[in-house]
Coordinates of C-alpha atoms in Angstrom, one line a residue:
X1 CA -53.1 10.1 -83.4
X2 CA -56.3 9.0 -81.3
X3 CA -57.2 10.5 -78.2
X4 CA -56.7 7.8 -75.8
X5 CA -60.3 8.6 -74.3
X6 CA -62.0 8.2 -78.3
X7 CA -60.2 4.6 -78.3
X8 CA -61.2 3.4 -74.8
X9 CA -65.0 4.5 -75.6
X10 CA -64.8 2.7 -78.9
X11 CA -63.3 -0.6 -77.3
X12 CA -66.3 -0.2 -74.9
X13 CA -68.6 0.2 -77.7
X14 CA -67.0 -2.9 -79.5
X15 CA -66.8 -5.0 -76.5
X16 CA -70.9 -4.3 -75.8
X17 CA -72.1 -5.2 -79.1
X18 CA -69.6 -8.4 -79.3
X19 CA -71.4 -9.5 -76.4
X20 CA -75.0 -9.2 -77.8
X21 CA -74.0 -10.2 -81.1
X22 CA -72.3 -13.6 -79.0
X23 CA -75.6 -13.8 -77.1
X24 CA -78.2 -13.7 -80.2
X25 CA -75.7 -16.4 -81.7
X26 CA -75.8 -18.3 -78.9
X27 CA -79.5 -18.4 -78.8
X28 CA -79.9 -19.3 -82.7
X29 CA -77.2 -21.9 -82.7
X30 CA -78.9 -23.6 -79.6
X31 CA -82.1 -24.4 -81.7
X32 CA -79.5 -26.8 -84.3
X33 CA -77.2 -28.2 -81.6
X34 CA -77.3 -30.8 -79.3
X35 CA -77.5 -29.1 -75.6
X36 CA -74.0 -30.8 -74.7
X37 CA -71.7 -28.3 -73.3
X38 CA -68.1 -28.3 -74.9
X39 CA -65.5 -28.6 -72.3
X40 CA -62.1 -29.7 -72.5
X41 CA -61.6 -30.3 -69.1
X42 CA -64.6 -32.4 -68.7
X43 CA -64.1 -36.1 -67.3
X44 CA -67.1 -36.7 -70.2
X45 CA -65.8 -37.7 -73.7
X46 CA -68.6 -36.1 -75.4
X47 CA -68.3 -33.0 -73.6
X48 CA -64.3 -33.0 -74.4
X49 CA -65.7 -34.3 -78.0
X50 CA -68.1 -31.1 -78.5
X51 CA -65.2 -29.0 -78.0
X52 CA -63.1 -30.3 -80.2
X53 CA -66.3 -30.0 -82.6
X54 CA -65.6 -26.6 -82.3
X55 CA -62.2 -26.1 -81.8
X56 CA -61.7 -28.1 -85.6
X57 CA -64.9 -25.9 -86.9
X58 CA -67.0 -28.8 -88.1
X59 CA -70.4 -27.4 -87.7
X60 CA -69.9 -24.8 -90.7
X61 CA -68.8 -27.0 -92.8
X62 CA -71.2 -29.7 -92.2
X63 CA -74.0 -27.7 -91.3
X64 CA -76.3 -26.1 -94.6
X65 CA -78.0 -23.3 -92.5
X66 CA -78.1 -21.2 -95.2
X67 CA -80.9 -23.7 -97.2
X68 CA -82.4 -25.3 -93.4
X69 CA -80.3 -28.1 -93.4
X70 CA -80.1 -30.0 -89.7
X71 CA -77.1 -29.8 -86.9
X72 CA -74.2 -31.9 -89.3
X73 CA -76.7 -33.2 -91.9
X74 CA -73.7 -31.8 -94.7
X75 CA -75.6 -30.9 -97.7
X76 CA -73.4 -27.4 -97.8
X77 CA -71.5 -26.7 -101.3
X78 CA -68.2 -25.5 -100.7
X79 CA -66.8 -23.5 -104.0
X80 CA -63.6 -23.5 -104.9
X81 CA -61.1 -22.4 -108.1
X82 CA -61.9 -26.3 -109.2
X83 CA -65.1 -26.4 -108.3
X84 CA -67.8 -27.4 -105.7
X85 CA -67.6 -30.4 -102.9
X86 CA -70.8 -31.3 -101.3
X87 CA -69.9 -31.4 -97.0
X88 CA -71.1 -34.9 -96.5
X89 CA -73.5 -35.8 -93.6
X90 CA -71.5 -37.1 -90.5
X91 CA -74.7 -37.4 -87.6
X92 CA -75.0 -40.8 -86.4
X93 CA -77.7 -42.5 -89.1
X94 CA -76.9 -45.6 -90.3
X95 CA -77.6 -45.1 -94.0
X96 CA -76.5 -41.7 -95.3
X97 CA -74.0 -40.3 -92.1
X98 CA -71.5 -42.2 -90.0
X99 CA -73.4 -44.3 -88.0
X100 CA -71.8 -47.5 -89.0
X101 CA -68.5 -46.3 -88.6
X102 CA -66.2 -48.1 -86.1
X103 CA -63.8 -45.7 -84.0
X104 CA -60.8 -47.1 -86.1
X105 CA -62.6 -45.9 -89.5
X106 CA -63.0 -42.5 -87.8
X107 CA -59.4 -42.5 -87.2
X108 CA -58.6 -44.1 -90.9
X109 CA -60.7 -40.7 -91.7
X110 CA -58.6 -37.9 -90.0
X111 CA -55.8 -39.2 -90.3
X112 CA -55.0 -40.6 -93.9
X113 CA -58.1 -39.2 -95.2
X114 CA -59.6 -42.4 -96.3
X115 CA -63.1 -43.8 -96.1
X116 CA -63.8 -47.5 -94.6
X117 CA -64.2 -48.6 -97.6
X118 CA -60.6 -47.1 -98.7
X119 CA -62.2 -44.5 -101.0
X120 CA -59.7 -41.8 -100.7
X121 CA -60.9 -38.3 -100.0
X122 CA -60.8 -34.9 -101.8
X123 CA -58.2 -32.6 -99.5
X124 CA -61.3 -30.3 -99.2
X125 CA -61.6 -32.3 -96.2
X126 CA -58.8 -31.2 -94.4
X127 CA -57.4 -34.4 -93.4
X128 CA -53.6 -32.6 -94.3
X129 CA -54.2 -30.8 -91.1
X130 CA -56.4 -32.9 -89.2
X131 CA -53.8 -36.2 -89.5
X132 CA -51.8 -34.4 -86.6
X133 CA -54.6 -34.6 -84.5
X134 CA -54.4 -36.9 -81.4
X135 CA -56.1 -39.8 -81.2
X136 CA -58.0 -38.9 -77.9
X137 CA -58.8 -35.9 -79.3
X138 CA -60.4 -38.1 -82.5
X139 CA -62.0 -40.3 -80.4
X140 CA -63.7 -37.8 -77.6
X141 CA -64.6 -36.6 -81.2
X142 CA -66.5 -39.9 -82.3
X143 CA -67.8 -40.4 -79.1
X144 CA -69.7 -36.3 -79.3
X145 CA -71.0 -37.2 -82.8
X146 CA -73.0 -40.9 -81.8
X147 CA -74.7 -38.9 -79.7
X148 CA -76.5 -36.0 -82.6
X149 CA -79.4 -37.0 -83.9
X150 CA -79.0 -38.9 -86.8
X151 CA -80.8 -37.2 -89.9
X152 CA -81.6 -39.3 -93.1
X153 CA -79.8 -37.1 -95.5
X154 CA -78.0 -38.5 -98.5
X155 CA -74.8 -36.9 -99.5
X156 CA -75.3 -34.4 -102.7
X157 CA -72.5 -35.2 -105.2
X158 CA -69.7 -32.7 -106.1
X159 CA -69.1 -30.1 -108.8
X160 CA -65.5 -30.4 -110.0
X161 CA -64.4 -29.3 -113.1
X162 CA -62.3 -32.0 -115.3
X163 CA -59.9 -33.6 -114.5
X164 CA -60.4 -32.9 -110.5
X165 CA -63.7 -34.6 -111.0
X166 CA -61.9 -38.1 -111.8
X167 CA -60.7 -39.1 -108.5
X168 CA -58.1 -41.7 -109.6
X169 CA -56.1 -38.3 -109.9
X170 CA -56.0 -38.0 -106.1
X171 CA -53.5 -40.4 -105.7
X172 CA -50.8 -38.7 -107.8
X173 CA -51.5 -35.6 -105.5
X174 CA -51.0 -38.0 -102.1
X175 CA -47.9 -38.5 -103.4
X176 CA -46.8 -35.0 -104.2
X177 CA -48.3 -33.4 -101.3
X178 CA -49.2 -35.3 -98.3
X179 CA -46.9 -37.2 -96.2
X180 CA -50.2 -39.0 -93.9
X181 CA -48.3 -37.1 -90.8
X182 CA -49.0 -33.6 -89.9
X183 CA -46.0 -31.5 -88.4
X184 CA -46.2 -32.1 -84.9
X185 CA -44.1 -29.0 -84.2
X186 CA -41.0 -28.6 -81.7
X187 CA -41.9 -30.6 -78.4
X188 CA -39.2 -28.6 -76.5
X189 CA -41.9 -25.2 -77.9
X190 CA -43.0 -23.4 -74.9
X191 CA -46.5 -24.8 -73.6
X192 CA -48.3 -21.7 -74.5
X193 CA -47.0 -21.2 -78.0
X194 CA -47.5 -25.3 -78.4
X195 CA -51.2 -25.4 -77.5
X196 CA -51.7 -22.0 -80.0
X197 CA -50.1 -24.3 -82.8
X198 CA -52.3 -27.5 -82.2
X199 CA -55.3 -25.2 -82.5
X200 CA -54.4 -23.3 -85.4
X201 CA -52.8 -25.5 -87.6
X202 CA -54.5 -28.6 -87.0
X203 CA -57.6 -28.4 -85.2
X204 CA -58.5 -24.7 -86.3
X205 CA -56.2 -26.0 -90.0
X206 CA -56.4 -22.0 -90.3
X207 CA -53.7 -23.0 -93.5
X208 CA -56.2 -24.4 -95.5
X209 CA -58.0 -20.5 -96.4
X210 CA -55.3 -18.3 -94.9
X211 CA -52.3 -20.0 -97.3
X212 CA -52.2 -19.7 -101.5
X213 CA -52.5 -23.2 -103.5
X214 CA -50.7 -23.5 -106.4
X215 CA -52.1 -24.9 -109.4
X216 CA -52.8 -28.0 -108.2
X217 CA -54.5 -27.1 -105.0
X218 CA -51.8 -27.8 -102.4
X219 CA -50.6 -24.9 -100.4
X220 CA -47.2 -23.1 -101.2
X221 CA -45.0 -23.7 -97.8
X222 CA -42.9 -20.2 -98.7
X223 CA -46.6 -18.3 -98.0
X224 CA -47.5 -20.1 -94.8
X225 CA -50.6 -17.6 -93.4
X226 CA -49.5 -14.9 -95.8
X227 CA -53.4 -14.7 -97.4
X228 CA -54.7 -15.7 -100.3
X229 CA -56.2 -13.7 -103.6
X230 CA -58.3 -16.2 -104.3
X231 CA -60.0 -18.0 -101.1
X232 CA -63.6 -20.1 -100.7
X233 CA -66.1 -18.2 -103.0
X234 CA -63.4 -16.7 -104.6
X235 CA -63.1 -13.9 -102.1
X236 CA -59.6 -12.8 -100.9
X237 CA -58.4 -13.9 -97.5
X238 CA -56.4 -12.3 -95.1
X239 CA -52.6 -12.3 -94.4
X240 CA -52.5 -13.3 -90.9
X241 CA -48.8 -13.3 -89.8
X242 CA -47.1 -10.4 -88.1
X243 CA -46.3 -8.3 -90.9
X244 CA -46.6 -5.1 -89.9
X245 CA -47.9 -3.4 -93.4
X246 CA -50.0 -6.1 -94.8
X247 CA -50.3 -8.6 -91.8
X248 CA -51.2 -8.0 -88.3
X249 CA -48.0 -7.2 -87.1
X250 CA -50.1 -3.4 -85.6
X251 CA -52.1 -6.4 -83.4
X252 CA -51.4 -7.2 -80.4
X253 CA -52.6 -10.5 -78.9
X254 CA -55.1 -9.1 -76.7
X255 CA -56.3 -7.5 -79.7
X256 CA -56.1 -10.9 -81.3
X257 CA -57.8 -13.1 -78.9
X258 CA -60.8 -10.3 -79.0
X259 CA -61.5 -10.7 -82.2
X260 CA -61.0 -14.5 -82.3
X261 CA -64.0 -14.2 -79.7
X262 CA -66.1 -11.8 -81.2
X263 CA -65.5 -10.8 -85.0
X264 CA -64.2 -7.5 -83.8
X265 CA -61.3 -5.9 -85.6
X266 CA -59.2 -3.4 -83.6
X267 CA -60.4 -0.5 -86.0
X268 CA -64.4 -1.4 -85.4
X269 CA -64.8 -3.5 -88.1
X270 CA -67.3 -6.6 -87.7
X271 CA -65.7 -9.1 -90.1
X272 CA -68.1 -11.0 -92.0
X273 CA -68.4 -14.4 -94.5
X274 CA -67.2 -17.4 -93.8
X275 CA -64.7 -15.9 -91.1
X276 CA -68.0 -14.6 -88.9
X277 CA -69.4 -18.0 -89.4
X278 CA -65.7 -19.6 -87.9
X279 CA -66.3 -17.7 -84.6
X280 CA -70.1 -18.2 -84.2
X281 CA -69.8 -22.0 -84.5
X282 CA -66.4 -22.6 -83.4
X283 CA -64.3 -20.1 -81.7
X284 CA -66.2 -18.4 -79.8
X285 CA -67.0 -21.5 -77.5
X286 CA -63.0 -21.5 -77.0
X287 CA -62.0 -20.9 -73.2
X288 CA -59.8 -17.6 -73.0
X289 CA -56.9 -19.7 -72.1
X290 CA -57.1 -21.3 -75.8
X291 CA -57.6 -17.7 -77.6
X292 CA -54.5 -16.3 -76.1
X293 CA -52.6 -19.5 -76.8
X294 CA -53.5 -19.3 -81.0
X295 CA -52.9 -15.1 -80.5
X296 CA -49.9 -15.8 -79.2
X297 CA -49.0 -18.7 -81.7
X298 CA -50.1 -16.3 -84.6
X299 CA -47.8 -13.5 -83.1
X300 CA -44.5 -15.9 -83.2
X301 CA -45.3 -16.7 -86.9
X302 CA -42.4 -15.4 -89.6
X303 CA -43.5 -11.8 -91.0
X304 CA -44.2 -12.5 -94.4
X305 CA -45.1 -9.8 -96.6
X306 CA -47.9 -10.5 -99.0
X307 CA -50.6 -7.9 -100.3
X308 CA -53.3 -10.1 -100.9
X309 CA -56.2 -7.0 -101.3
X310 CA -55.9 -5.1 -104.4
X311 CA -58.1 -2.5 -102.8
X312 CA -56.6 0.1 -100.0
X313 CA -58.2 -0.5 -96.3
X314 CA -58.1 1.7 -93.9
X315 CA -56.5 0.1 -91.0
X316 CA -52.7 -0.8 -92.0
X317 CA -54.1 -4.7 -91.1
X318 CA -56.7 -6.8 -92.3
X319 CA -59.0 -5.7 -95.0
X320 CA -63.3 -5.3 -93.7
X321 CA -66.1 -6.3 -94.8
X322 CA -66.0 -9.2 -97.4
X323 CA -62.0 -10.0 -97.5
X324 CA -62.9 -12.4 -94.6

């Protein structure tokens, strides 16, 4: 067992170099972004809209800072088991982005996952989680994005393997697997534990890398935030309910909403990959109040045992390093 003294210096130590490594993000992030501040208390739609920018994690999707690509511009590939979608460009330019979008095709968007001209989307866009998003919420959203700066930037086309590349296929898999309404959850839930779920299933739509797809690409319901072996990039993602041997059932929510700020695992580790990315853009500019709510959420979930990493780790929890 730890002494108590070695774990309180360590948290110390964490806690330190989570703040600088918050501060340096902050500073490199500021040179892509607009300068609005997110806020979801704000009497401003576009502040309310930049934090639910964040809060549904848009920027890392939509943003190609690995090749220089500009705040939204899409233009990132996102891999897959059936291959690559390009992240299309959603600033405000006319021609190539969402400029000529009314609010009501922004809406058509999240919520049945169809363009304005009725082109139906690839699920990659996770309009399955995002169709349980309220409408204020979609259009303080709208209202945040008219006010980037457009970028000229035409959309890159995707990389799907046959038959996911032919798109008339999609509808067969509407019909299977998405009902155009998102659980809304129990409105007699505790306002607490009701806030966490709205965050992480469908603003945060944590499901779409923390759940397994079956062969067809639709999650498997019995594995709800069990972890996935094979995750974007093909890198394994972690079980995130409270099981206590392959889950985070050894967290507790302070623990939780820590690392949700900061990347910081209980055990020192600095999580990396498309999970550090999730907290520099997005969760990180959370307010507190909105960390502890999804810790607390996350905590309630079913313990479902599921050993996604075929590798042993040495905290009893997540997996470092790359599992993220």
């Amino acid at each position: 067992m730890r002494d108590p003294k070695v774990r309180l210096s360590a948290r110390f130590a964490r806690c330190a170099v989570g703040l600088l490594l918050a501060a340096a993000a902050t500073a490199m992030f500021a040179a892509v972004s607009p300068a609005t501040e997110p806020d979801p208390a704000s009497p401003d739609p576009v502040a309310r809209g930049a934090y639910v920018l964040r809060a549904a994690g848009c920027a890392t999707c939509h943003t190609d800072v690995a090749n220089g690509g500009a705040f939204l511009a899409g233009g990132r590939m996102l891999s897959s088991p059936w291959g690559a979608i390009a992240a299309p460009n959603i600033t405000p330019d006319p021609e190539t982005g969402i400029g000529g979008w009314s609010d009501e095709d922004f809406v058509r968007a999240l919520r049945d996952g169809k363009s304005p001209e009725g082109r139906t989307y690839y699920p990659a866009f996770p309009y399955t989680a995002y169709s349980g998003m309220r409408r204020e919420d979609m259009l303080d959203l709208k209202a945040y994005l008219d006010t980037v700066e457009p970028v000229a930037s035409p959309d890159r086309p995707h990389q799907l393997r046959f038959p996911f590349s032919v798109r008339l296929f999609l509808h067969p898999w509407r019909w299977l697997f998405f009902d155009g309404a998102a659980d809304a959850g129990d409105p007699a839930q505790d306002k607490h534990l009701a806030r966490g779920r709205y965050l992480v299933e469908t603003l945060g739509h944590c499901a779409e890398c923390h759940t397994p797809r079956n062969m067809l690409g639709a999650l498997k319901p019995g594995l709800h935030m069990a972890g996935s072996r094979y995750g974007p990039g093909g890198i394994s993602v972690p079980n995130i309910t409270p099981d206590a041997e392959t889950g985070i059932g050894s967290w507790s929510e302070v623990d939780l909403a820590f690392f949700l700020r900061t990347g910081f695992t209980p055990y020192g580790d600095d999580v990396q990959g498309e999970m550090r990315e999730a907290i520099d853009d997005g969760l990180r500019h959370l307010t507190q109040a909105d960390l502890e709510a999804m810790a607390a959420y996350l905590k309630a979930l079913p313990a479902i045992r599921n050993p996604v990493s075929t590798s042993p780790s040495p905290p009893p929890a997540f997996s470092s390093g790359g599992d993220w």
